[in-house]
Tab-separated table of C-alpha atoms in Angstrom:
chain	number	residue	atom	x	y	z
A	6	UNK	CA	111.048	88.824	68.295
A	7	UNK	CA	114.994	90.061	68.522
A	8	UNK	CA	117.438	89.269	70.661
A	9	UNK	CA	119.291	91.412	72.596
A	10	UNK	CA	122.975	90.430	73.068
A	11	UNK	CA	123.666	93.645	75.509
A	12	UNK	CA	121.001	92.977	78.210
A	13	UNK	CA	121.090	89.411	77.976
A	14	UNK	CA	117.236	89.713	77.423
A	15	UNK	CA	115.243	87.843	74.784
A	16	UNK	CA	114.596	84.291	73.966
A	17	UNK	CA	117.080	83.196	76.854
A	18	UNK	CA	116.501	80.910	79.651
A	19	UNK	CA	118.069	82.348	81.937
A	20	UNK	CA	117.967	79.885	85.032
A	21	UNK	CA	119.487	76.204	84.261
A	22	UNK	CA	117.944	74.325	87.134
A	23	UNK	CA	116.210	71.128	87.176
A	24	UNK	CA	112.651	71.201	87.152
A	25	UNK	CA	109.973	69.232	89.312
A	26	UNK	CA	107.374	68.116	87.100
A	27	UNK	CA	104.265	69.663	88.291
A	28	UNK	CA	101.576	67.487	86.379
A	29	UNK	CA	101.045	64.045	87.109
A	30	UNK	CA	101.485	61.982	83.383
A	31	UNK	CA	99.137	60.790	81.468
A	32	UNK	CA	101.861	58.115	80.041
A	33	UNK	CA	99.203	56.576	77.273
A	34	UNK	CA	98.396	60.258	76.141
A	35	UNK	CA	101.767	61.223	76.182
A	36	UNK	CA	102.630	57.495	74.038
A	37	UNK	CA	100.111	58.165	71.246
A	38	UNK	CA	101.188	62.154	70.852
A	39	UNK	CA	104.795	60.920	70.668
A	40	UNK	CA	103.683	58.041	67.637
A	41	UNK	CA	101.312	60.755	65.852
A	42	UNK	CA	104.313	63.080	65.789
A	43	UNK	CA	106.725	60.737	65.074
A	44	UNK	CA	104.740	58.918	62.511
A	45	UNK	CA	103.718	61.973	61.090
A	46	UNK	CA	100.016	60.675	61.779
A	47	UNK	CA	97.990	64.322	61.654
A	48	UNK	CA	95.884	63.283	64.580
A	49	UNK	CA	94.977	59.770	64.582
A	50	UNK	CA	97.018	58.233	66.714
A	51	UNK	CA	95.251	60.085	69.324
A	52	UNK	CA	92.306	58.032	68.373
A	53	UNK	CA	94.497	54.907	68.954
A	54	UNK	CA	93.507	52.578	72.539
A	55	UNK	CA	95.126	49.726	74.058
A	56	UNK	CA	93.894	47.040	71.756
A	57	UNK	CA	95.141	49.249	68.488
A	58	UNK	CA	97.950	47.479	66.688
A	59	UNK	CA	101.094	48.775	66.125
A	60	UNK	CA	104.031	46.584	64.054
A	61	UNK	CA	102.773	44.614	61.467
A	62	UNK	CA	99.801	47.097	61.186
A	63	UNK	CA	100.986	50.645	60.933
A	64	UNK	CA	103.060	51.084	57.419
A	65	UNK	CA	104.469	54.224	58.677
A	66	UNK	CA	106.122	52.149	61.696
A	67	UNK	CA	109.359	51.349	59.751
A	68	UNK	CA	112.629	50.771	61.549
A	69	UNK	CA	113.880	54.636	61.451
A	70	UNK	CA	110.286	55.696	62.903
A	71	UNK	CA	111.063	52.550	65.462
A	72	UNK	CA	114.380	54.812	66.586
A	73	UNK	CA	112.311	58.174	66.253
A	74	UNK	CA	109.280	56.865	69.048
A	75	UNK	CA	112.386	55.230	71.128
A	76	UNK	CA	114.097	57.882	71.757
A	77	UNK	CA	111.311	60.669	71.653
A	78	UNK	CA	110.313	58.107	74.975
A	79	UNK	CA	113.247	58.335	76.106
A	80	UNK	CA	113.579	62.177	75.907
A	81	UNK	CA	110.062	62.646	77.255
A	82	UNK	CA	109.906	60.253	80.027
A	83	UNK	CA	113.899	60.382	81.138
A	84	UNK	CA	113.698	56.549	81.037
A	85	UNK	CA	116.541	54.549	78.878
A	86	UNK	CA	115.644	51.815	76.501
A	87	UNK	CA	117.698	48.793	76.643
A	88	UNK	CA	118.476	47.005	73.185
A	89	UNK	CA	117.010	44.280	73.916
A	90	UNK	CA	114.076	45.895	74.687
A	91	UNK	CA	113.410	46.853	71.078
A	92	UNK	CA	111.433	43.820	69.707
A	93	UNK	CA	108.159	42.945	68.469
A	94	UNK	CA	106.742	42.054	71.661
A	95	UNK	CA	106.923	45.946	73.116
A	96	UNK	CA	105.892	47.340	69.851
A	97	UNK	CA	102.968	45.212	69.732
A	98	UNK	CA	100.129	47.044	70.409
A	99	UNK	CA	99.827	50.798	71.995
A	100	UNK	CA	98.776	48.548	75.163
A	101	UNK	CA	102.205	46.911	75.156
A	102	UNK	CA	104.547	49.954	74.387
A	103	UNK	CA	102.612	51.785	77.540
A	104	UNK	CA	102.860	49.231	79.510
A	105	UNK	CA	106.264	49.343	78.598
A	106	UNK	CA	106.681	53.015	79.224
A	107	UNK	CA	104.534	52.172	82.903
A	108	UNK	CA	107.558	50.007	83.961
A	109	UNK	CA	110.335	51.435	83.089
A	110	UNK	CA	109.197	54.648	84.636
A	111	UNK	CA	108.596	52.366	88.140
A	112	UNK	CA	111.839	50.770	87.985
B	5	UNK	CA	117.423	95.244	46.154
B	6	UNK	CA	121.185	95.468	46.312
B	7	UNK	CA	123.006	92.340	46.639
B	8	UNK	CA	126.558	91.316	47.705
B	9	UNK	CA	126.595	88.920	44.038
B	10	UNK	CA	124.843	86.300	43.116
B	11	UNK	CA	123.709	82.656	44.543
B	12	UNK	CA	126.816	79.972	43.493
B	13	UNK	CA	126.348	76.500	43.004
B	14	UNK	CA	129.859	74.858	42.899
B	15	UNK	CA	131.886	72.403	43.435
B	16	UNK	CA	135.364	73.288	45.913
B	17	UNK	CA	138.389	70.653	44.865
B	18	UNK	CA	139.439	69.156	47.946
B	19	UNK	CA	141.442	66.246	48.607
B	20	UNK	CA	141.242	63.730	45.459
B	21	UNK	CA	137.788	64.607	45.086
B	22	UNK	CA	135.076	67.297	44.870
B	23	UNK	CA	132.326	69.009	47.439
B	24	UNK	CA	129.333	70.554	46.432
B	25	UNK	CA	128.628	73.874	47.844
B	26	UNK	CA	125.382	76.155	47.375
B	27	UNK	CA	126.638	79.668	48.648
B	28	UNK	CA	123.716	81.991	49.253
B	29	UNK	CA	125.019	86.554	49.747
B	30	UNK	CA	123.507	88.246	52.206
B	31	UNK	CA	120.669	90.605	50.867
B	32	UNK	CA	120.477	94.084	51.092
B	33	UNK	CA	124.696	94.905	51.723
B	34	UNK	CA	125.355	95.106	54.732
B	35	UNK	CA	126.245	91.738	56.114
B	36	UNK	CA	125.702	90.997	59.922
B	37	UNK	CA	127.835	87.436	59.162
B	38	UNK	CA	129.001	84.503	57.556
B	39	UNK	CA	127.585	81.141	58.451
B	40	UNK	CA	129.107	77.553	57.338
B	41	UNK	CA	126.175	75.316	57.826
B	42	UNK	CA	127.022	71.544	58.603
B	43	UNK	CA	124.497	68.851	57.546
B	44	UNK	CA	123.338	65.763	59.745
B	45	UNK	CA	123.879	62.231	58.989
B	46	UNK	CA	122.527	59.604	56.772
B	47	UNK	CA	118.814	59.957	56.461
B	48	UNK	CA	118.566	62.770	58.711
B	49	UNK	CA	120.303	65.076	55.680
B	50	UNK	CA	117.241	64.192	53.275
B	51	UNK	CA	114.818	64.777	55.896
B	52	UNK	CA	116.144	68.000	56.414
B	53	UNK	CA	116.806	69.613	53.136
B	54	UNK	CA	113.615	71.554	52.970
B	55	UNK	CA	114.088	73.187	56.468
B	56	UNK	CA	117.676	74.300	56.018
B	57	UNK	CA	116.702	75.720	52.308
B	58	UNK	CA	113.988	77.806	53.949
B	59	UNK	CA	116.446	78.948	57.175
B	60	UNK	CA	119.036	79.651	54.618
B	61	UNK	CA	116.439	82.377	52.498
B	62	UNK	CA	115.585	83.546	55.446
B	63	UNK	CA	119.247	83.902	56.810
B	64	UNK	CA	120.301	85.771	53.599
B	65	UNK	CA	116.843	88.577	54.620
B	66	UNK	CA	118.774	88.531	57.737
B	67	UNK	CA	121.594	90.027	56.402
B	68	UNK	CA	123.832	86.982	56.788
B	69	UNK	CA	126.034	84.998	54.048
B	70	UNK	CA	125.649	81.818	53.977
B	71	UNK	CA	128.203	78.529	52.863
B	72	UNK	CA	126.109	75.281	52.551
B	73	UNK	CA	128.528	72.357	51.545
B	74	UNK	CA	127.802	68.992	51.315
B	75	UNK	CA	130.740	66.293	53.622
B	76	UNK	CA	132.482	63.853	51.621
B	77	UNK	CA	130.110	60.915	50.166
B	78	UNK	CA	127.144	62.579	50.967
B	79	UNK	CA	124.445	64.492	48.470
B	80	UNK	CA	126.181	65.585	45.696
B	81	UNK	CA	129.807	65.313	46.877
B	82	UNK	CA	132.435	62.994	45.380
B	83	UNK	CA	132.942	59.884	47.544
B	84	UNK	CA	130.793	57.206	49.251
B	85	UNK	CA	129.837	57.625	52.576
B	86	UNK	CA	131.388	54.279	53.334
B	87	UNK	CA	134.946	56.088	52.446
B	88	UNK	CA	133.968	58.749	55.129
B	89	UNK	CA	135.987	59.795	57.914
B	90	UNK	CA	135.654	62.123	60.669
B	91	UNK	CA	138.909	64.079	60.296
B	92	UNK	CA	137.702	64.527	56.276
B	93	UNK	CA	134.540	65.931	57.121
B	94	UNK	CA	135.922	68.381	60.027
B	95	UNK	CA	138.765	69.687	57.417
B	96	UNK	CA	135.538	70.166	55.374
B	97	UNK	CA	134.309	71.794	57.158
B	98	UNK	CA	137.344	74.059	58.124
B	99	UNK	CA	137.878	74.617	54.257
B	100	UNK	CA	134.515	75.514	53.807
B	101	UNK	CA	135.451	78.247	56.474
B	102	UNK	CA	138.059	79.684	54.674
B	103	UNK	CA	136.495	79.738	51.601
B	104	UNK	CA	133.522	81.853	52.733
B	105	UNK	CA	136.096	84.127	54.403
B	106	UNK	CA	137.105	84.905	51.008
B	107	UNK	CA	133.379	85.894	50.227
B	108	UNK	CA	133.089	87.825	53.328
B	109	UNK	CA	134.472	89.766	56.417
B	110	UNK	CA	131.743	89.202	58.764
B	111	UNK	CA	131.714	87.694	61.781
B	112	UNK	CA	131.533	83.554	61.981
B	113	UNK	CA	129.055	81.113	62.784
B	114	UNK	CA	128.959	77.670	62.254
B	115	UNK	CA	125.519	76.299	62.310
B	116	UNK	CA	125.362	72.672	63.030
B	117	UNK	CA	122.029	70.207	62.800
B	118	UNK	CA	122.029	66.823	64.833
B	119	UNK	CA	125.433	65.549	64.354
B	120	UNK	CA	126.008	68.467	62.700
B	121	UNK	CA	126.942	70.490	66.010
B	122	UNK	CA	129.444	67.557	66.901
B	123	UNK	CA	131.563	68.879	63.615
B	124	UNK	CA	131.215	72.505	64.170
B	125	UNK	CA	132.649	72.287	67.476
B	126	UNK	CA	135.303	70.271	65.997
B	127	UNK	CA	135.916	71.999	63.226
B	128	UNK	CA	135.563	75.658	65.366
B	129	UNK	CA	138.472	74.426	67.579
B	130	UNK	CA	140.567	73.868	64.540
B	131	UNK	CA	139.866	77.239	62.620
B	132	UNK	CA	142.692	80.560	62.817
B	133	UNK	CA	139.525	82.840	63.575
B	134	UNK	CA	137.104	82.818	66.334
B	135	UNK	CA	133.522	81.379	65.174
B	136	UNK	CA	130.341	81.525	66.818
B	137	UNK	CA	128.558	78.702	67.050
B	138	UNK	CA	124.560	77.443	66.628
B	139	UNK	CA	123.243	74.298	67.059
B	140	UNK	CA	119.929	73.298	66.388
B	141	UNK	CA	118.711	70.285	68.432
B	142	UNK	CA	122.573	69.048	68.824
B	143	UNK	CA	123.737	65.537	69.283
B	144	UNK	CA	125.389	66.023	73.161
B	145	UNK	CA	127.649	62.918	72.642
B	146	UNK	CA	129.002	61.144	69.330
B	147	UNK	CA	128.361	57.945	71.081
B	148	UNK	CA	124.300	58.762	71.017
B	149	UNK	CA	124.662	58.838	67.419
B	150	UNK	CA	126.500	55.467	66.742
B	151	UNK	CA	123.962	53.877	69.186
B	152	UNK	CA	121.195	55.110	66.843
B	153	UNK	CA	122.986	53.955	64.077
B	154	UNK	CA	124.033	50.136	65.449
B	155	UNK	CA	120.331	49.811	66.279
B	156	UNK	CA	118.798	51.062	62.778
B	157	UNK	CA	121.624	48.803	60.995
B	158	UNK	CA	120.191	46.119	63.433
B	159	UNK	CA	116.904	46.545	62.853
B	160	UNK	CA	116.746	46.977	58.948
B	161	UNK	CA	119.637	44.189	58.827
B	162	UNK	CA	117.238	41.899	61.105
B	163	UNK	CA	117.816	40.899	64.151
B	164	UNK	CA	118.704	37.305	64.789
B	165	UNK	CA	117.666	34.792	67.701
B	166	UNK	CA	120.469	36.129	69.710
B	167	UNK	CA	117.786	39.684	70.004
B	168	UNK	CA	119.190	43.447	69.150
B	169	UNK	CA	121.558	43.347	71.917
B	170	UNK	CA	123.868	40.268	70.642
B	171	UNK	CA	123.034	41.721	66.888
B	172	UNK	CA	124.665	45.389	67.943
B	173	UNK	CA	127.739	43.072	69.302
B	174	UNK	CA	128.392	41.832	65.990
B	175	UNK	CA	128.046	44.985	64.380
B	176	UNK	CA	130.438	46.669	66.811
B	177	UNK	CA	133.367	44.020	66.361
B	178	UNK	CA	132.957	44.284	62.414
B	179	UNK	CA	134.081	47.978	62.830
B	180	UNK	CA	136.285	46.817	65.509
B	181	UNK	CA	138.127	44.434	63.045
B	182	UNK	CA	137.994	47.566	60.524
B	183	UNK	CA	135.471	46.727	58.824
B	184	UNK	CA	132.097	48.607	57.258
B	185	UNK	CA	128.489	47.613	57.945
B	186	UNK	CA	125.636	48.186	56.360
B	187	UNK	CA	122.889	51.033	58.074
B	188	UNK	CA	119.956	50.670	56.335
B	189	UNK	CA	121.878	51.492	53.075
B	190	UNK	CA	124.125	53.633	54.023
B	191	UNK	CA	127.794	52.017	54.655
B	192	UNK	CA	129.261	52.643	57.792
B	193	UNK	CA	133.364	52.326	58.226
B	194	UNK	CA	135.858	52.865	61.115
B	195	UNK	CA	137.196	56.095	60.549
B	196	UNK	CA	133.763	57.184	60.296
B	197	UNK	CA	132.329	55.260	63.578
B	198	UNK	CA	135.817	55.624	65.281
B	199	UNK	CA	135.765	59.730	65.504
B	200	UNK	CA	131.588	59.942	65.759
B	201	UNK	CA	131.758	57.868	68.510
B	202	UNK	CA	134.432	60.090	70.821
B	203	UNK	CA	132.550	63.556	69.651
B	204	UNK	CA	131.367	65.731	72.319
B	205	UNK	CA	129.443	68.948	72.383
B	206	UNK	CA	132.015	70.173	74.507
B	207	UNK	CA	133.850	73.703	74.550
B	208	UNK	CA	136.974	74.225	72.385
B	209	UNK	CA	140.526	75.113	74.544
B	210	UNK	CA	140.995	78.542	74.048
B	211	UNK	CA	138.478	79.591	72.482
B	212	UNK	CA	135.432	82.178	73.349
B	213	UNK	CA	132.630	83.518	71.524
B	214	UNK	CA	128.792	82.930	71.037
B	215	UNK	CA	126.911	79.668	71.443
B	216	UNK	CA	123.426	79.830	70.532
B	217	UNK	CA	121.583	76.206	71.372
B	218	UNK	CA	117.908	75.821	69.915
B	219	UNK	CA	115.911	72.325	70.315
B	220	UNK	CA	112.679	71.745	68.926
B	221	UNK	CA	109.800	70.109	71.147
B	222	UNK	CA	105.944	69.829	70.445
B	223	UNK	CA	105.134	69.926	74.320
B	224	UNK	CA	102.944	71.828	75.445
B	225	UNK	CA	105.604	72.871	78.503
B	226	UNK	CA	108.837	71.423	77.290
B	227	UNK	CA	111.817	71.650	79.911
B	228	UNK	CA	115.251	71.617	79.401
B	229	UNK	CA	117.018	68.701	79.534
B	230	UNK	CA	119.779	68.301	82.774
B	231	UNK	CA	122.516	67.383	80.610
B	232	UNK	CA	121.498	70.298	77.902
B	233	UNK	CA	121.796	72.340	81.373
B	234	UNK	CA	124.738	70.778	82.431
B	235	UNK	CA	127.096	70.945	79.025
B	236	UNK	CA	125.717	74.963	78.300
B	237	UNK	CA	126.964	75.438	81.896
B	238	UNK	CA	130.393	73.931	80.662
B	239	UNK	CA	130.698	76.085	77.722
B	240	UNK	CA	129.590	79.418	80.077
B	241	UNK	CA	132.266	78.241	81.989
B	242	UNK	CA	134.761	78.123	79.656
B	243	UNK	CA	133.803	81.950	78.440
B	244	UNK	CA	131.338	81.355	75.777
B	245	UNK	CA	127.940	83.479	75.904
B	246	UNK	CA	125.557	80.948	75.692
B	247	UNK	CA	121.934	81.482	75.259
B	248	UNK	CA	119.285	78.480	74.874
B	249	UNK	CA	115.936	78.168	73.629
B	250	UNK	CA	113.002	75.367	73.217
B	251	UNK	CA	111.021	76.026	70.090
B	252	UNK	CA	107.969	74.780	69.368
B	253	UNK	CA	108.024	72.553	66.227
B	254	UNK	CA	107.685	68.668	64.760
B	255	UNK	CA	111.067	66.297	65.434
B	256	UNK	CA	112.042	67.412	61.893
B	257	UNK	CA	115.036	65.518	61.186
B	258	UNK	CA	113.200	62.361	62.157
B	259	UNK	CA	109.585	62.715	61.386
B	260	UNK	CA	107.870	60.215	58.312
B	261	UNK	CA	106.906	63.057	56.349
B	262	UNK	CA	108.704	66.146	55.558
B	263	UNK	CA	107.661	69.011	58.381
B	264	UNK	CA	109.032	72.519	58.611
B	265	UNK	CA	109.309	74.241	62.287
B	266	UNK	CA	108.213	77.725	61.625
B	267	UNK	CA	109.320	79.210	65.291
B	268	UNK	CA	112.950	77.561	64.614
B	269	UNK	CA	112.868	79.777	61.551
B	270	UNK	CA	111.745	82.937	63.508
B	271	UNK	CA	114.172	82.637	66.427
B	272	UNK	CA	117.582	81.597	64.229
B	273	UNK	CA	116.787	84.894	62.033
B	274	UNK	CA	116.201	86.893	64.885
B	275	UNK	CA	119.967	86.301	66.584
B	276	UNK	CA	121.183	88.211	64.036
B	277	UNK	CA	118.647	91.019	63.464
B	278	UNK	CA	119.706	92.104	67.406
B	279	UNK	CA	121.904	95.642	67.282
B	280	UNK	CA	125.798	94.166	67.152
């Protein structure tokens, strides 16, 4: 692929609007791709459900990859985490952190 | 294959201490530019290493030079990253500048990762020359970077009764009363924490050129951001020719495991294999 600097045409995107999303969201699907990436989990986090325990259980769940799901959350849901938020009782489980993820995106 | 040298592993003597530098030629003659890359912070550096050596091969294909150095107290550089400032590390920078100018007469880019971008458009607004810039998955605000780094130091330090909130506090009047603290074992001082925290990926006074903004997202339809939108539409503003870009790829710079983002590759060689 090149880039073309004269007509502007290439890998551009050309129109800087915001978007509507289109697709309603499947928040736990989009949870458990955000830890498999994240945690660098080739796939099995999308096995995860609810009852699947996260801190305390997942090695690769260290405080950097804490940072890396928070603010991959917060990039893909436009929600904000507040400190305090960040504790062991959101982190829980996957059925904690979506439930998490639910509210925020109601309130 | 003609080459403009040879690949140079030094160290440049600034300040009271030293900076490691890995300078790559472009292949083939004729070079399309020169490009300072800037490192990210902290972990984000290690994570990254293997990335940025691939970009930078495939730079040199590209016909570009390319200046990596290494900021005061970080990889091989003299210093601890505790004794780091952000006024040292844009003069880095800037030095680094002039020293590739030496090398080479091509055109400028400074190529910033993560926090990376905050420097180059520091260090761009402080250079004799015009520079282009490239960012890859920039840092908009310094003050999104110190808030990452209060909560890892809060996190690895352990939080206390008081919860992450009260713990940041304590952290933030530490630097406050000039002092370091410890993220995740890195050191963190003021003059470090002071300047990070006022960076913005805002446009230099006076100064025009290209801006070329790549993030990486493993979306299936990824969208751009509204402040990405609304800071590119400050730097079009102010005369730059921006162009911006999504690329699909792992979070790189943050991911457990070291992960390479082929279409970032692709796309930053292909700015400058365009016709000048």
């Amino acid at each position: 692929m090149t880039f073309d600097w004269a007509t502007g045409h290439g890998p551009i995107m050309p129109r800087l609007e915001k978007k509507v999303l289109e697709r309603p969201l499947d928040i736990r699907n989009e949870v458990l791709e955000i830890l498999d990436e994240v945690l660098s989990l080739k796939g099995r986090a999308l096995k995860f459900s609810d009852e699947t325990v996260l801190l305390g259980a997942l090695p690769e769940l260290d405080s950097m990859a804490v940072l890396g799901v928070i603010s991959s959350l917060e990039e893909r849901f436009g929600i904000s985490v507040d400190d305090d938020d960040i504790d062991g009782s959101t982190f829980a489980s996957v059925g904690t952190l979506v439930g998490y993820v639910s509210q925020k995106l109601k309130g | 294959m003609m080459r403009c040298g040879e690949r140079e592993a030094f160290f440049l003597p600034l300040g009271d201490g030293q900076r490691f530098c890995l300078y790559t030629p472009a292949l083939n003659g004729r070079e399309k530019a020169a490009v300072v890359y800037i490192h990210p912070l902290a972990e984000e550096l290690n994570k990254t290493r293997q990335m940025v050596a691939v970009q930078v091969a495939a730079l040199a294909r590209a016909g570009c030079a390319v200046l990596q150095i290494d900021l005061l107290g970080c990889g091989d550089s003299s210093g601890d990253f505790g004794d780091a400032s952000w006024l040292v590390w844009r003069d880095d920078v800037v030095e680094a500048c002039r020293w590739l100018r030496s090398r080479s007469a091509a055109p400028l880019w400074l190529w910033g990762l993560r926090a990376g971008a905050l420097l180059a458009v520091e260090a761009a607004g402080q250079l004799p020359e015009a520079s282009n810039l490239l960012f890859w998955q920039p840092v908009q605000a310094g003050r999104q970077a110190m808030q990452q780094l209060l909560r890892l130091a809060a996190l690895a330090g352990g939080v206390g009764d008081g919860g992450l909130g009260a713990a940041i506090g304590g952290l933030q009047d530490e630097l406050a009363k000039g002092g370091a603290i410890e993220v995740a074992g890195y050191r963190l001082g003021p003059a470090l924490s002071g300047g990070l925290e006022a960076a913005r990926l805002l446009p230099p006074l006076g100064r025009s050129g290209r801006v070329v903004w790549f993030d990486v997202s493993n979306r299936e339809m990824p969208e751009i951001l509204p402040s990405t939108a609304a800071l590119l539409a400050q730097w079009q503003s102010a005369g730059f020719e921006t162009a911006y870009r999504i690329l699909s790829g792992p979070a790189f710079w943050q991911t457990a495991e070291i992960e390479c983002a082929p279409a970032l590759i692709d796309a930053t060689a292909a700015i400058f294999q365009a016709a000048p």
